[in-house]
XYZ file of C-alpha atoms in Angstrom:
417
model
C 0.000 0.000 0.000
C 1.440 3.376 -1.063
C 0.769 7.024 -0.202
C 0.027 9.946 -2.493
C -3.218 8.937 -4.222
C -6.159 11.015 -5.371
C -9.412 9.141 -4.792
C -12.663 10.542 -6.156
C -15.889 8.667 -5.447
C -18.266 8.296 -8.396
C -21.850 7.116 -7.947
C -23.518 5.583 -10.967
C -22.848 6.011 -14.635
C -24.228 9.545 -14.386
C -20.977 10.489 -12.594
C -18.596 7.895 -14.059
C -19.305 8.412 -17.759
C -18.639 12.192 -17.832
C -15.397 11.606 -15.900
C -14.358 8.893 -18.369
C -15.204 11.083 -21.356
C -13.254 14.008 -19.889
C -10.152 11.869 -19.426
C -10.502 10.195 -22.825
C -10.932 13.491 -24.646
C -7.658 14.703 -23.086
C -5.763 11.476 -23.869
C -2.481 11.848 -25.764
C -1.090 8.319 -25.999
C -3.219 5.385 -24.848
C -6.603 4.422 -23.468
C -7.133 0.925 -22.154
C -10.619 -0.144 -21.038
C -11.819 -3.436 -19.551
C -15.473 -4.116 -18.783
C -17.851 -6.995 -18.318
C -20.761 -5.291 -20.123
C -20.456 -2.672 -22.851
C -23.909 -1.553 -23.944
C -23.864 0.575 -27.075
C -27.041 2.472 -26.182
C -28.350 5.227 -23.955
C -25.918 7.097 -21.734
C -23.183 4.516 -22.431
C -22.900 5.825 -26.004
C -20.959 8.823 -24.713
C -18.103 6.503 -23.731
C -18.135 4.682 -27.080
C -18.056 8.027 -28.899
C -15.137 9.256 -26.759
C -13.164 6.103 -27.579
C -13.888 6.627 -31.270
C -12.781 10.271 -31.148
C -9.545 9.382 -29.375
C -8.627 6.662 -31.877
C -9.357 8.959 -34.819
C -6.821 11.507 -33.560
C -4.106 8.862 -33.184
C -4.476 7.674 -29.605
C -3.923 3.936 -29.155
C -7.274 2.616 -27.872
C -7.731 -0.899 -26.519
C -11.029 -2.324 -25.305
C -11.546 -5.738 -23.704
C -15.085 -7.020 -23.139
C -16.202 -10.271 -21.539
C -17.648 -12.925 -23.811
C -20.677 -13.482 -21.557
C -21.357 -9.904 -20.490
C -20.923 -8.608 -24.045
C -21.285 -11.569 -26.414
C -21.705 -9.383 -29.523
C -21.008 -5.823 -30.571
C -23.641 -4.104 -32.709
C -22.594 -4.221 -36.355
C -22.675 -0.424 -36.599
C -20.234 0.023 -33.746
C -17.985 -2.793 -34.884
C -17.617 -0.942 -38.174
C -17.162 2.449 -36.524
C -14.489 1.149 -34.167
C -12.648 -0.579 -37.032
C -12.666 2.593 -39.114
C -11.474 4.727 -36.212
C -8.741 2.257 -35.257
C -10.115 1.088 -31.894
C -8.625 -2.307 -31.014
C -11.214 -4.653 -29.450
C -10.805 -8.076 -27.912
C -13.317 -10.476 -26.351
C -12.318 -12.339 -23.210
C -13.160 -16.060 -23.388
C -15.837 -16.226 -26.120
C -18.241 -19.024 -25.282
C -18.272 -21.021 -28.493
C -20.965 -23.533 -29.387
C -21.291 -25.272 -26.012
C -21.348 -22.012 -24.040
C -21.566 -22.303 -20.271
C -22.047 -26.067 -20.450
C -18.246 -26.271 -20.229
C -17.095 -25.533 -16.622
C -13.880 -23.881 -17.847
C -16.064 -21.217 -19.484
C -17.341 -20.134 -16.067
C -14.138 -18.151 -15.504
C -15.034 -14.620 -16.565
C -13.570 -11.115 -16.802
C -15.694 -9.196 -14.316
C -13.408 -6.278 -13.440
C -14.120 -2.745 -14.602
C -10.876 -0.878 -15.201
C -9.793 2.023 -17.357
C -6.398 3.719 -17.609
C -5.662 6.840 -19.654
C -2.040 7.694 -20.541
C -0.803 5.634 -17.608
C -1.633 8.452 -15.204
C -5.356 8.407 -14.426
C -7.348 5.273 -13.671
C -10.900 4.164 -12.960
C -11.886 1.135 -10.904
C -15.243 0.019 -9.558
C -18.368 -1.988 -10.178
C -20.004 0.073 -12.926
C -20.351 -1.498 -16.361
C -20.562 0.631 -19.489
C -24.352 0.500 -19.470
C -27.077 3.078 -18.941
C -28.039 3.429 -15.261
C -31.675 2.604 -16.048
C -31.033 -0.427 -18.266
C -30.691 -3.909 -16.796
C -29.955 -7.061 -18.774
C -32.369 -9.050 -16.552
C -34.866 -6.560 -15.106
C -35.221 -4.448 -18.252
C -35.811 -0.724 -17.976
C -35.486 0.440 -14.352
C -37.773 3.075 -12.833
C -34.834 4.475 -10.843
C -31.074 4.407 -11.611
C -29.225 1.388 -10.251
C -26.966 1.918 -7.247
C -23.285 1.415 -7.986
C -19.916 3.037 -7.312
C -16.562 3.576 -8.965
C -13.359 5.509 -8.290
C -11.301 7.946 -10.295
C -7.717 7.387 -9.164
C -4.369 9.070 -9.662
C -1.177 7.948 -7.969
C 1.177 4.963 -7.742
C -1.476 2.243 -7.981
C -2.361 3.364 -11.514
C 0.870 1.725 -12.669
C -0.371 -1.530 -11.121
C -3.529 -1.131 -13.183
C -1.408 -0.558 -16.292
C 0.640 -3.691 -15.610
C -2.341 -5.990 -15.086
C -4.173 -4.634 -18.127
C -1.064 -4.995 -20.302
C -0.616 -8.585 -19.186
C -4.190 -9.510 -20.042
C -4.038 -7.733 -23.385
C -0.906 -9.540 -24.469
C -2.271 -12.812 -23.199
C -5.292 -12.328 -25.482
C -2.933 -11.368 -28.298
C -0.917 -14.517 -27.671
C -4.023 -16.669 -27.946
C -4.683 -15.121 -31.329
C -1.192 -15.045 -32.795
C 1.446 -17.050 -30.975
C 2.186 -19.853 -28.603
C 2.599 -19.090 -24.900
C 6.415 -19.400 -24.967
C 6.778 -16.905 -27.803
C 4.393 -14.524 -26.089
C 6.324 -14.515 -22.806
C 9.629 -13.794 -24.544
C 8.130 -11.024 -26.662
C 6.359 -9.533 -23.663
C 9.494 -9.373 -21.486
C 11.518 -7.838 -24.305
C 8.807 -5.281 -25.004
C 8.488 -4.143 -21.383
C 12.199 -3.338 -21.245
C 11.980 -0.986 -24.231
C 8.895 1.053 -23.301
C 8.431 3.822 -20.739
C 5.724 3.078 -18.194
C 2.284 3.807 -19.579
C 3.504 4.816 -23.087
C 2.232 2.464 -25.777
C 2.650 4.716 -28.827
C 5.921 2.978 -29.765
C 4.040 -0.293 -30.237
C 2.427 1.047 -33.396
C 5.373 3.206 -34.409
C 3.305 6.378 -34.025
C 5.290 9.626 -34.131
C 4.685 12.087 -31.323
C 2.697 14.379 -33.606
C 0.124 11.628 -34.108
C -0.498 11.176 -30.387
C -1.346 14.770 -29.641
C -4.657 15.736 -28.062
C -6.624 18.911 -27.527
C -5.352 21.329 -24.915
C -5.720 20.016 -21.390
C -4.435 17.126 -19.342
C -6.744 14.291 -18.379
C -4.483 13.193 -15.542
C -3.971 16.323 -13.498
C -7.280 18.116 -13.419
C -9.808 17.349 -10.721
C -13.298 16.793 -12.136
C -15.780 19.309 -10.868
C -18.444 18.277 -8.361
C -16.820 14.955 -7.444
C -16.299 13.871 -3.833
C -12.799 12.783 -2.985
C -9.520 13.182 -1.139
C -5.880 13.953 -1.923
C -2.786 12.207 -0.567
C -4.557 8.952 0.333
C -2.866 5.657 1.176
C -4.259 2.990 -1.168
C -3.570 -0.219 -3.075
C -4.965 -2.196 -5.989
C -6.229 -5.672 -5.118
C -6.747 -8.255 -7.836
C -8.364 -11.676 -8.077
C -7.328 -14.134 -10.716
C -6.850 -17.875 -11.005
C -3.056 -17.936 -10.635
C -1.177 -15.692 -8.208
C -3.996 -13.634 -6.671
C -6.687 -16.199 -5.949
C -7.578 -14.989 -2.441
C -6.147 -11.459 -2.092
C -9.467 -9.612 -2.017
C -11.166 -12.071 0.329
C -8.173 -11.951 2.698
C -8.304 -8.152 2.754
C -11.968 -8.297 3.768
C -11.251 -10.898 6.465
C -8.361 -8.881 7.896
C -10.363 -5.649 8.021
C -13.372 -7.350 9.624
C -11.112 -9.154 12.088
C -9.655 -5.817 13.200
C -13.033 -4.051 13.431
C -13.889 -2.502 16.774
C -16.962 -0.368 16.063
C -18.773 -0.974 12.772
C -18.706 -2.900 9.514
C -20.839 -1.685 6.590
C -20.929 -3.758 3.400
C -22.957 -3.029 0.261
C -22.834 -5.981 -2.113
C -25.047 -7.052 -4.985
C -24.573 -10.827 -4.735
C -23.808 -11.715 -1.139
C -23.429 -15.405 -0.311
C -20.316 -15.442 1.897
C -18.421 -18.639 2.571
C -17.686 -20.064 6.010
C -14.654 -17.883 6.731
C -16.438 -14.650 5.955
C -19.628 -15.693 7.773
C -17.575 -16.638 10.809
C -15.652 -13.342 10.706
C -18.907 -11.341 10.658
C -20.442 -13.408 13.475
C -17.341 -13.054 15.661
C -17.291 -9.320 15.015
C -20.865 -9.068 16.333
C -19.848 -11.053 19.412
C -17.105 -8.474 20.034
C -19.736 -5.745 20.049
C -19.183 -4.564 16.483
C -22.256 -3.366 14.623
C -22.467 -5.148 11.270
C -24.810 -3.777 8.603
C -25.294 -5.310 5.168
C -26.929 -3.462 2.273
C -27.982 -6.114 -0.242
C -29.971 -6.590 -3.425
C -33.719 -6.428 -2.859
C -34.827 -7.193 -6.419
C -35.286 -10.728 -7.721
C -32.838 -11.003 -10.612
C -31.558 -14.573 -10.831
C -32.817 -17.746 -9.207
C -29.439 -19.001 -7.989
C -28.125 -15.800 -6.416
C -31.428 -14.711 -4.898
C -32.595 -18.045 -3.523
C -29.232 -19.431 -2.394
C -28.658 -16.318 -0.317
C -31.753 -16.757 1.886
C -30.406 -19.549 4.133
C -27.210 -17.541 4.622
C -29.206 -14.406 5.509
C -31.031 -16.357 8.181
C -27.831 -17.601 9.802
C -26.291 -14.137 9.800
C -29.436 -12.519 11.198
C -29.511 -15.105 13.974
C -25.919 -14.109 14.787
C -26.974 -10.457 15.134
C -25.992 -9.109 11.717
C -28.332 -6.389 10.393
C -29.532 -7.192 6.871
C -31.049 -4.422 4.747
C -32.379 -4.707 1.202
C -32.113 -1.798 -1.209
C -35.600 -0.722 -2.228
C -35.711 1.943 -4.997
C -33.978 0.018 -7.781
C -31.347 -2.581 -8.567
C -28.267 -2.640 -6.331
C -25.003 -3.407 -8.116
C -22.479 -1.961 -5.656
C -19.455 -3.796 -4.245
C -18.122 -1.496 -1.510
C -17.378 -1.680 2.221
C -16.294 0.499 5.146
C -14.824 -0.691 8.460
C -14.606 1.628 11.486
C -14.583 4.617 9.106
C -10.851 3.996 8.624
C -10.744 1.228 5.967
C -12.704 1.151 2.718
C -12.832 -0.675 -0.582
C -14.522 0.012 -3.921
C -14.412 -2.479 -6.756
C -16.045 -5.191 -8.836
C -16.000 -8.101 -6.361
C -19.244 -9.691 -5.267
C -18.964 -11.662 -2.032
C -20.352 -14.894 -3.383
C -18.337 -18.074 -4.023
C -18.576 -17.980 -7.805
C -17.102 -14.469 -7.911
C -14.464 -15.161 -5.273
C -13.311 -18.349 -6.990
C -13.928 -17.922 -10.717
C -13.995 -14.292 -11.870
C -11.195 -11.837 -12.578
C -11.883 -8.924 -10.228
C -10.292 -5.622 -9.186
C -10.798 -3.519 -6.047
C -9.106 -0.440 -4.683
C -8.483 -0.595 -0.927
C -7.628 2.410 1.212
C -6.919 3.162 4.848
C -7.569 6.867 4.391
C -9.988 7.944 7.119
C -11.262 10.909 5.097
C -12.340 8.715 2.203
C -13.722 6.041 4.520
C -15.872 8.658 6.269
C -17.069 9.948 2.902
C -18.159 6.504 1.716
C -19.655 5.682 5.126
C -21.770 8.828 5.041
C -23.102 7.905 1.582
C -23.947 4.353 2.657
C -25.444 5.446 5.963
C -27.865 7.748 4.154
C -28.910 4.948 1.797
C -29.386 2.487 4.648
C -31.506 5.003 6.523
C -33.600 6.381 3.671
C -33.695 3.767 0.884
C -33.580 0.301 2.423
C -35.758 -2.065 4.412
C -34.336 -4.192 7.202
C -35.204 -7.877 7.002
C -36.921 -9.134 10.141
C -35.372 -12.240 11.699
C -38.751 -13.882 12.231
C -39.642 -13.448 8.552
C -36.423 -15.218 7.564
C -37.021 -18.025 10.055
C -40.671 -18.528 9.076
C -40.576 -18.395 5.290
C -43.266 -20.528 3.578
C -42.185 -24.114 3.005
C -42.252 -23.696 -0.776
C -39.816 -20.802 -0.528
C -37.599 -22.725 1.869
C -37.575 -25.675 -0.526
C -36.544 -23.457 -3.441
C -33.921 -21.770 -1.244
C -32.348 -25.105 -0.329
C -32.498 -26.251 -3.959
C -30.647 -23.127 -5.105
C -28.114 -23.502 -2.313
C -27.496 -27.112 -3.332
C -27.104 -26.188 -6.986
C -24.564 -23.536 -6.060
C -22.528 -26.057 -4.072
C -22.743 -28.567 -6.921
C -21.547 -25.917 -9.367
C -18.532 -25.222 -7.209
C -17.842 -28.945 -6.871
C -17.681 -29.265 -10.660
C -14.948 -26.611 -10.717
C -12.963 -28.414 -8.033
C -13.944 -26.182 -5.092
C -15.915 -26.614 -1.897
C -18.271 -24.154 -0.216
């Protein structure tokens, strides 16, 4: 964890997309974007148009989309991106058998963007209109989600992890793994950090942008702090399998006053359930802000038995009422906070590529806590313990069925819940 970061909290696409567009329009060398869903409609079009503009003026633009979240690009935008020079890749396309193959369950779920190696974005917000939902359809109110605009040392970590994935995807397309590793190591030694213009042989005049610097200016009307201590946490299937979960467990284990977690798909495993229960026994107040809308059978139903156990242990469970909740954030004792893409369910913690920013800056933690506290107070409903204990038998049967299916799914991937 390093000092010297700028952290600006962004709520919803209504705040994220203008900040992305501002940075992209000031880009001089490279834009690299990773997302699970890229919807080429509504408010999300502003981001697609900014990527197109940047590529047309000579900026190297790379976009990676997940093969499940974004299985197809609209033909119009595929053509527009090709003409502008935007480079697009799909992470793990499903193929004919789709999700019937367990290896296809490993997905790219992180939402990252880096501009010129100096300004980064990390959070849970897909490139999709706040009122559009792939399951629920058109929402009456904007979904609740958060992201961060970041400047500081951890942006280089974002650059490194995005470069590695990009060249891995390139290797799958063009070369064997051994050739890719050699080329990658040689390439890294020749390039300055964050400068990709040499890869295409672009002269400096071709990578110029309009006046302004997307890395140094602070977006107007955003809430944030300067000089924060922060780190980038990743989850993958090789060297960072448990980093994010361990960070949660450590923070909860050190809690003395309060834990607040807002998470869209919350089905914690034994370690996390135990950590929350022990925290309550120590006198810590634990509040969970969770999804109140029925989206998917497995996530919604399998969570109910876990909710009951946590409520019996004294954990406060609140469901978000106005719209869909998609957030993945947490605050502990108003001194530790995280914002990212990680759901606290076993499939996400074991199968998906994720990215979170963690900070121990008290100013930012208080800022996020204040936002969550207002939502918990004004826009959520607390689940009553008796209602969880006395659910109709049909519901309890479906809950147990979903819970069993989830465990069976994990078993097929070689994991236990």
